[in-house]
């Protein structure tokens, strides 16, 4: 499910990791300031949803669209507790006024259920059995049953879990053959449409750089998921089609721009 990750380490956590890995620690990571010195935090892009989760009592934050790359992009070098718990949610609310998020305390017996239920309430189906070991799954089903997936409440629709797993792979799924009006678009696809609305005649690498995502993943969405919504012009740049602009208007993400 995971498309990309971003590691964050406080000074104490960084020391521990370096002590264990020594010169093998070559991953690019964000330094955490102040009260986060003992924390290890990771950002996970899961395609249909996005997680920021940390150690040592740091909550699990679940977003339905990607947080601002101002906080999770590869150019970011340091973050504070205030950034992660106040600025990221605040920026998200401004950019996606129609999309919810939640923060979950890691209570031993309920935290997973809260995450699964939040996603199900917002139209995201997960294979719970595949995400838990056998004993945890048996215990979970006995106590909670399986989440009932409801229609997405927001205007921004999502790819199915099956097609979400294919982002970044060289494939052509059945969703790419559907007509634009029949297809459902992921938050990433909407983000690309929004970028092209603001910056028409852009290259795929410009979108990749702006969103902080691999070029391969961007090209996959442009050529497959957004077929009919975007047009590649003679100089290999991209623009939105009339259908793409219509989807943006209907999604509600344009806000006051119109």
Coordinates of C-alpha atoms in Angstrom, one line a residue:
X1 CA 0.0 0.0 0.0
X2 CA 2.8 2.4 0.8
X3 CA 4.0 4.6 -2.1
X4 CA 6.6 6.7 -0.3
X5 CA 7.9 7.5 3.2
X6 CA 9.7 10.3 5.0
X7 CA 11.6 9.7 8.2
X8 CA 11.9 12.2 11.0
X9 CA 14.3 11.8 14.0
X10 CA 14.8 13.8 17.2
X11 CA 18.4 14.2 18.4
X12 CA 18.2 11.3 20.9
X13 CA 16.5 9.0 18.4
X14 CA 19.1 10.1 15.8
X15 CA 21.9 9.2 18.2
X16 CA 20.4 5.8 18.8
X17 CA 19.9 5.0 15.2
X18 CA 23.4 6.2 14.2
X19 CA 24.9 4.1 17.0
X20 CA 23.2 1.0 15.6
X21 CA 23.6 1.6 11.9
X22 CA 26.9 3.7 12.0
X23 CA 27.8 4.5 8.4
X24 CA 24.8 2.5 7.0
X25 CA 22.4 5.3 7.8
X26 CA 22.2 7.0 4.4
X27 CA 18.5 7.9 4.3
X28 CA 17.5 11.5 4.0
X29 CA 15.5 12.4 7.2
X30 CA 14.0 15.5 8.9
X31 CA 15.5 16.6 12.2
X32 CA 13.0 17.1 15.0
X33 CA 13.4 20.0 17.4
X34 CA 12.9 20.6 21.1
X35 CA 10.5 18.3 22.9
X36 CA 10.6 15.8 20.1
X37 CA 14.2 14.9 20.8
X38 CA 13.3 11.3 21.8
X39 CA 10.8 10.7 19.0
X40 CA 11.1 8.8 15.7
X41 CA 8.3 9.8 13.4
X42 CA 7.4 8.6 9.9
X43 CA 5.2 10.0 7.1
X44 CA 3.5 7.4 5.0
X45 CA 1.9 8.1 1.6
X46 CA -0.6 5.2 1.2
X47 CA -2.2 6.5 -2.0
X48 CA -5.8 6.8 -0.7
X49 CA -4.8 8.2 2.7
X50 CA -1.7 9.6 4.4
X51 CA -0.3 8.9 7.9
X52 CA 2.1 10.7 10.3
X53 CA 2.9 8.4 13.1
X54 CA 5.5 8.6 15.9
X55 CA 7.0 6.8 18.9
X56 CA 6.8 7.7 22.6
X57 CA 3.1 8.8 22.9
X58 CA 3.1 10.8 19.6
X59 CA -0.4 10.4 18.1
X60 CA -1.2 8.8 14.7
X61 CA -2.5 11.5 12.4
X62 CA -4.6 10.2 9.5
X63 CA -5.3 12.5 6.4
X64 CA -7.4 11.9 3.4
X65 CA -5.2 14.0 1.1
X66 CA -1.4 14.7 1.2
X67 CA -0.3 17.3 3.8
X68 CA 1.6 20.3 2.4
X69 CA 5.0 19.4 1.1
X70 CA 6.2 22.4 3.0
X71 CA 6.2 20.0 6.0
X72 CA 6.9 16.6 4.4
X73 CA 8.8 17.4 1.2
X74 CA 12.4 16.3 0.7
X75 CA 13.6 19.9 0.9
X76 CA 12.4 20.1 4.6
X77 CA 15.3 19.8 7.0
X78 CA 13.7 20.3 10.4
X79 CA 10.3 20.4 12.1
X80 CA 8.9 21.1 15.6
X81 CA 6.1 19.6 17.7
X82 CA 4.1 22.7 16.9
X83 CA 4.6 22.2 13.2
X84 CA 3.4 18.6 13.2
X85 CA 0.5 19.0 15.6
X86 CA -0.7 22.5 14.7
X87 CA 0.7 23.9 11.4
X88 CA 0.2 20.7 9.3
X89 CA -3.5 20.2 10.3
X90 CA -4.1 24.0 9.9
X91 CA -2.6 24.0 6.4
X92 CA -4.6 20.9 5.5
X93 CA -7.9 22.4 6.6
X94 CA -7.2 25.5 4.4
X95 CA -6.2 23.4 1.4
X96 CA -8.9 20.7 1.7
X97 CA -11.9 22.3 3.5
X98 CA -14.1 19.4 2.5
X99 CA -11.8 16.6 3.7
X100 CA -11.5 15.4 7.2
X101 CA -8.5 14.2 9.2
X102 CA -8.2 12.6 12.6
X103 CA -5.6 12.1 15.3
X104 CA -5.6 8.9 17.3
X105 CA -3.9 8.1 20.6
X106 CA -2.2 4.6 20.6
X107 CA -4.6 3.1 23.2
X108 CA -3.6 -0.6 23.1
X109 CA -7.1 -2.0 22.5
X110 CA -8.8 0.6 20.4
X111 CA -6.4 2.6 18.2
X112 CA -6.5 0.3 15.2
X113 CA -10.3 0.3 15.2
X114 CA -10.4 4.1 15.3
X115 CA -8.2 4.3 12.2
X116 CA -10.1 1.6 10.3
X117 CA -13.5 3.1 11.2
X118 CA -12.4 6.7 10.2
X119 CA -11.2 5.4 6.8
X120 CA -14.4 3.3 6.3
X121 CA -16.6 6.3 7.1
X122 CA -14.8 8.2 4.4
X123 CA -15.2 5.6 1.7
X124 CA -11.8 3.8 2.0
X125 CA -11.9 0.1 2.1
X126 CA -9.0 -1.8 3.7
X127 CA -8.2 -5.5 3.9
X128 CA -8.1 -5.7 7.7
X129 CA -7.1 -9.3 7.7
X130 CA -4.0 -8.6 5.6
X131 CA -3.0 -5.8 7.9
X132 CA -3.1 -7.7 11.2
X133 CA -1.6 -11.0 12.3
X134 CA -3.9 -14.0 12.7
X135 CA -4.3 -13.6 16.5
X136 CA -4.9 -9.8 16.4
X137 CA -7.3 -10.2 13.5
X138 CA -9.4 -12.9 15.4
X139 CA -9.5 -10.6 18.4
X140 CA -10.4 -7.6 16.4
X141 CA -13.3 -9.2 14.5
X142 CA -14.6 -10.7 17.7
X143 CA -14.7 -7.3 19.4
X144 CA -15.5 -4.9 16.6
X145 CA -16.6 -6.8 13.6
X146 CA -15.5 -5.5 10.2
X147 CA -15.8 -1.8 9.3
X148 CA -18.8 -0.9 7.1
X149 CA -17.4 1.2 4.2
X150 CA -19.7 4.1 3.5
X151 CA -19.8 6.3 0.4
X152 CA -17.2 9.0 0.5
X153 CA -18.6 12.1 2.1
X154 CA -16.2 14.5 0.3
X155 CA -16.4 15.6 -3.3
X156 CA -12.9 14.2 -3.9
X157 CA -13.2 10.5 -4.8
X158 CA -10.6 7.8 -4.5
X159 CA -9.1 4.9 -6.4
X160 CA -10.0 1.4 -5.2
X161 CA -7.5 -0.3 -3.0
X162 CA -6.6 -2.6 -5.9
X163 CA -5.7 0.2 -8.3
X164 CA -4.0 2.2 -5.5
X165 CA -1.6 -0.7 -5.1
X166 CA -0.5 -0.2 -8.7
X167 CA 0.7 3.4 -8.4
X168 CA 4.3 3.5 -9.6
X169 CA 4.1 0.1 -11.4
X170 CA 4.3 -0.4 -15.1
X171 CA 0.7 -1.7 -15.7
X172 CA -2.6 -0.8 -17.3
X173 CA -5.4 -1.4 -14.9
X174 CA -9.1 -1.7 -15.9
X175 CA -9.7 1.8 -14.5
X176 CA -7.6 3.3 -17.2
X177 CA -10.0 2.0 -19.9
X178 CA -13.1 3.6 -18.4
X179 CA -14.4 6.8 -19.8
X180 CA -13.6 10.0 -17.8
X181 CA -17.1 10.2 -16.5
X182 CA -17.1 6.7 -15.2
X183 CA -13.7 6.8 -13.5
X184 CA -13.0 7.6 -9.8
X185 CA -10.0 9.8 -9.0
X186 CA -7.6 9.6 -6.1
X187 CA -6.6 12.6 -4.0
X188 CA -3.2 12.5 -5.9
X189 CA -5.0 12.7 -9.2
X190 CA -7.0 15.7 -8.0
X191 CA -3.8 17.4 -6.7
X192 CA -2.2 17.0 -10.2
X193 CA -5.3 18.5 -11.8
X194 CA -5.1 21.4 -9.4
X195 CA -1.4 21.9 -10.1
X196 CA -2.1 22.0 -13.9
X197 CA -5.0 24.4 -13.3
X198 CA -2.6 26.8 -11.6
X199 CA 0.4 26.0 -13.8
X200 CA -0.9 25.0 -17.3
X201 CA 1.7 23.7 -19.8
X202 CA 3.9 22.1 -17.2
X203 CA 6.1 19.0 -17.4
X204 CA 5.6 15.9 -15.4
X205 CA 8.9 16.6 -13.5
X206 CA 7.5 20.0 -12.4
X207 CA 4.6 18.2 -10.8
X208 CA 6.9 15.6 -9.3
X209 CA 9.0 18.3 -7.8
X210 CA 6.1 20.3 -6.5
X211 CA 4.4 17.3 -4.8
X212 CA 7.6 15.7 -3.6
X213 CA 6.7 12.4 -5.3
X214 CA 8.6 10.1 -7.6
X215 CA 8.4 11.0 -11.3
X216 CA 7.4 7.5 -12.1
X217 CA 4.3 7.8 -9.9
X218 CA 3.3 11.1 -11.5
X219 CA 3.7 9.7 -15.0
X220 CA 1.6 6.7 -14.0
X221 CA -1.3 8.9 -12.9
X222 CA -1.0 11.3 -15.9
X223 CA -1.0 8.5 -18.5
X224 CA -3.5 6.1 -16.9
X225 CA -5.7 7.5 -14.1
X226 CA -6.0 11.0 -15.7
X227 CA -6.4 9.8 -19.3
X228 CA -9.1 12.1 -20.8
X229 CA -8.7 14.6 -17.9
X230 CA -5.2 15.8 -19.0
X231 CA -3.7 16.3 -22.5
X232 CA -0.1 16.1 -23.4
X233 CA 0.7 18.8 -25.9
X234 CA 3.3 18.9 -28.7
X235 CA 6.2 20.0 -26.4
X236 CA 5.4 17.0 -24.1
X237 CA 4.0 19.4 -21.5
X238 CA 0.6 18.8 -19.9
X239 CA -2.6 20.8 -19.6
X240 CA -6.1 20.0 -18.2
X241 CA -8.8 19.1 -20.6
X242 CA -12.3 20.6 -20.3
X243 CA -13.3 17.4 -18.4
X244 CA -10.4 17.8 -16.0
X245 CA -11.4 21.4 -15.3
X246 CA -15.0 20.2 -14.7
X247 CA -13.9 17.7 -12.2
X248 CA -11.9 20.3 -10.3
X249 CA -15.0 22.6 -10.1
X250 CA -17.2 19.8 -8.9
X251 CA -14.6 18.6 -6.3
X252 CA -14.7 21.9 -4.4
X253 CA -10.9 22.1 -4.1
X254 CA -10.7 25.4 -6.1
X255 CA -12.1 27.3 -3.1
X256 CA -12.2 31.0 -3.8
X257 CA -9.9 30.9 -6.9
X258 CA -12.9 30.9 -9.2

